[in-house]
CSV table of C-alpha atoms and ligand atoms in Angstrom, one decimal:
chain,number,residue,atom,x,y,z
V,1,UNK,CA,-4.5,28.7,-6.9
V,2,UNK,CA,-4.5,25.6,-4.8
V,3,UNK,CA,-4.1,22.5,-7.0
V,4,UNK,CA,-5.0,19.1,-5.6
V,5,UNK,CA,-2.9,17.5,-8.3
V,6,UNK,CA,0.3,19.2,-7.0
V,7,UNK,CA,-0.4,18.3,-3.4
V,8,UNK,CA,-0.9,14.6,-4.4
V,9,UNK,CA,2.3,14.7,-6.3
V,10,UNK,CA,4.2,16.3,-3.4
V,11,UNK,CA,3.1,13.6,-1.0
V,12,UNK,CA,4.1,10.8,-3.5
V,13,UNK,CA,7.5,12.4,-4.1
V,14,UNK,CA,8.1,12.7,-0.4
V,15,UNK,CA,7.2,9.1,0.3
V,16,UNK,CA,9.3,7.9,-2.7
V,17,UNK,CA,12.4,9.9,-1.5
V,18,UNK,CA,12.1,8.9,2.1
V,19,UNK,CA,9.9,5.8,2.5
V,20,UNK,CA,8.5,5.3,5.9
V,21,UNK,CA,8.9,2.0,7.7
V,22,UNK,CA,11.5,0.8,5.2
V,23,UNK,CA,13.6,-2.2,6.2
V,24,UNK,CA,13.3,-5.7,7.6
V,25,UNK,CA,11.1,-6.3,10.7
V,26,UNK,CA,12.5,-8.8,13.1
V,27,UNK,CA,10.8,-10.4,14.8
V,28,UNK,CA,7.6,-10.5,12.7
V,29,UNK,CA,4.9,-13.2,12.7
V,30,UNK,CA,3.7,-12.7,9.1
V,31,UNK,CA,5.6,-11.8,5.9
V,32,UNK,CA,5.2,-12.2,2.2
V,33,UNK,CA,6.8,-11.3,-1.1
V,34,UNK,CA,5.0,-9.6,-3.9
V,35,UNK,CA,5.9,-9.1,-7.6
V,36,UNK,CA,4.4,-7.0,-10.3
V,37,UNK,CA,5.8,-8.4,-13.6
V,38,UNK,CA,4.3,-5.5,-15.6
V,39,UNK,CA,6.6,-3.0,-14.0
V,40,UNK,CA,9.2,-5.2,-12.3
V,41,UNK,CA,8.3,-4.0,-8.8
V,42,UNK,CA,9.3,-6.3,-6.0
V,43,UNK,CA,8.3,-6.0,-2.4
V,44,UNK,CA,8.7,-7.9,0.9
V,45,UNK,CA,6.2,-6.9,3.5
V,46,UNK,CA,6.7,-7.8,7.2
V,47,UNK,CA,4.0,-7.5,9.8
V,48,UNK,CA,3.7,-8.2,13.6
V,49,UNK,CA,0.1,-8.8,14.6
V,50,UNK,CA,-0.7,-9.2,18.3
V,51,UNK,CA,-3.2,-11.5,20.1
V,52,UNK,CA,-5.9,-8.8,19.8
V,53,UNK,CA,-5.5,-8.7,16.0
V,54,UNK,CA,-3.8,-5.3,16.1
V,55,UNK,CA,-1.0,-4.6,13.6
V,56,UNK,CA,1.7,-3.7,16.1
V,57,UNK,CA,4.4,-3.1,13.5
V,58,UNK,CA,4.7,-3.2,9.8
V,59,UNK,CA,7.7,-2.7,7.5
V,60,UNK,CA,8.6,-3.3,3.9
V,61,UNK,CA,11.7,-3.7,1.7
V,62,UNK,CA,12.1,-4.1,-2.0
V,63,UNK,CA,12.8,-2.4,-5.2
V,64,UNK,CA,10.2,-0.8,-7.4
V,65,UNK,CA,9.0,2.3,-9.2
V,66,UNK,CA,8.1,5.5,-7.3
V,67,UNK,CA,4.4,4.6,-7.2
V,68,UNK,CA,5.0,1.2,-5.7
V,69,UNK,CA,7.4,2.6,-3.1
V,70,UNK,CA,5.1,5.5,-2.2
V,71,UNK,CA,2.1,3.3,-2.0
V,72,UNK,CA,3.9,0.8,0.4
V,73,UNK,CA,5.2,3.6,2.5
V,74,UNK,CA,1.7,5.2,2.8
V,75,UNK,CA,0.2,1.8,3.5
V,76,UNK,CA,2.5,1.0,6.4
V,77,UNK,CA,2.0,4.5,7.8
V,78,UNK,CA,-1.8,4.1,7.7
V,79,UNK,CA,-2.0,0.6,9.2
V,80,UNK,CA,0.4,0.7,12.1
V,81,UNK,CA,-1.7,0.3,15.3
V,82,UNK,CA,-4.8,-0.6,13.3
V,83,UNK,CA,-6.8,-3.8,13.6
V,84,UNK,CA,-7.0,-6.6,10.9
V,85,UNK,CA,-10.7,-5.5,10.4
V,86,UNK,CA,-9.5,-2.0,9.6
V,87,UNK,CA,-7.0,-3.5,7.2
V,88,UNK,CA,-9.8,-5.4,5.4
V,89,UNK,CA,-11.8,-2.1,5.2
V,90,UNK,CA,-8.9,-0.1,3.8
V,91,UNK,CA,-7.9,-2.9,1.4
V,92,UNK,CA,-11.4,-2.8,-0.1
V,93,UNK,CA,-11.6,1.0,-0.2
V,94,UNK,CA,-8.1,1.3,-1.7
V,95,UNK,CA,-8.9,-1.3,-4.4
V,96,UNK,CA,-12.2,0.4,-5.2
V,97,UNK,CA,-10.4,3.8,-5.5
V,98,UNK,CA,-7.7,2.5,-7.8
V,99,UNK,CA,-10.2,0.8,-10.1
V,100,UNK,CA,-13.1,3.3,-10.0
V,101,UNK,CA,-14.3,5.5,-12.8
V,102,UNK,CA,-12.2,8.6,-13.2
V,103,UNK,CA,-15.2,10.7,-12.2
V,104,UNK,CA,-15.6,9.0,-8.9
V,105,UNK,CA,-14.2,10.8,-5.9
V,106,UNK,CA,-12.2,8.7,-3.4
V,107,UNK,CA,-13.8,8.1,0.0
V,108,UNK,CA,-11.4,10.3,1.9
V,109,UNK,CA,-13.1,9.7,5.3
V,110,UNK,CA,-12.0,6.0,5.1
V,111,UNK,CA,-8.8,6.4,3.1
V,112,UNK,CA,-7.3,9.5,4.6
V,113,UNK,CA,-3.9,10.2,3.2
V,114,UNK,CA,-4.1,7.1,0.9
V,115,UNK,CA,-6.4,9.1,-1.3
V,116,UNK,CA,-3.4,10.8,-2.8
V,117,UNK,CA,-2.9,7.7,-4.9
V,118,UNK,CA,-6.3,8.1,-6.6
V,119,UNK,CA,-4.5,9.7,-9.5
V,120,UNK,CA,-3.1,6.3,-10.6
V,121,UNK,CA,-6.4,5.3,-12.2
V,122,UNK,CA,-5.6,7.8,-15.0
V,123,UNK,CA,-2.6,5.5,-15.8
V,124,UNK,CA,-4.0,2.0,-16.0
V,125,UNK,CA,-0.5,0.5,-16.2
V,126,UNK,CA,0.4,2.0,-12.8
V,127,UNK,CA,-2.7,0.7,-10.9
V,128,UNK,CA,-0.9,-2.5,-10.2
V,129,UNK,CA,2.2,-0.6,-8.9
V,130,UNK,CA,-0.1,1.0,-6.3
V,131,UNK,CA,-2.0,-2.1,-5.3
V,132,UNK,CA,1.0,-4.5,-5.1
V,133,UNK,CA,1.8,-3.7,-1.5
V,134,UNK,CA,-1.9,-4.3,-0.5
V,135,UNK,CA,-2.0,-7.7,-2.2
V,136,UNK,CA,1.4,-8.6,-0.6
V,137,UNK,CA,0.2,-7.7,2.9
V,138,UNK,CA,-3.0,-9.7,2.3
V,139,UNK,CA,-1.0,-12.8,1.4
V,140,UNK,CA,1.3,-12.2,4.4
V,141,UNK,CA,-1.7,-12.0,6.8
V,142,UNK,CA,-3.4,-15.0,5.1
V,143,UNK,CA,0.0,-16.9,5.4
V,144,UNK,CA,-0.2,-17.7,1.7
V,145,UNK,CA,2.4,-20.1,0.5
V,146,UNK,CA,2.7,-18.5,-2.9
V,147,UNK,CA,4.2,-15.0,-3.4
V,148,UNK,CA,1.6,-12.4,-4.3
V,149,UNK,CA,1.5,-11.5,-8.0
V,150,UNK,CA,-0.5,-8.8,-9.7
V,151,UNK,CA,-0.7,-10.9,-12.8
P,201,ZN,ZN1,5.7,0.0,-10.7
């Protein structure tokens, strides 16, 4: 029988083993660091946004647990070629998914493949691992002076 849980797990394992868009992006016009002290995840997100507010390229580096790596990998894959308005929409949808009630189904129409991370809400200590990359990208785009922290 088809198990959604297994599928989710496979996608996460795949993105952990071979993260997409991993490495430094040079040149880039926004970048930021993020840190999740609860788990020790560290990320650096680089993004190149063009004059039409389109994310032309996005990459990340860092060291973290499998959830933080898979989440950053999936995020970069989902956002390449998207507008900053799309980013805001996905940021909200992802945050809502990660913090929603267990019974609530993720909005797959908006989230697409990112919905595989919905399972983290069963493990409250891992939610910040999954959202770290999104907060880090947000502070990169906002050109925040302080590194993003989940705490
Ligand atoms: Zn973590």
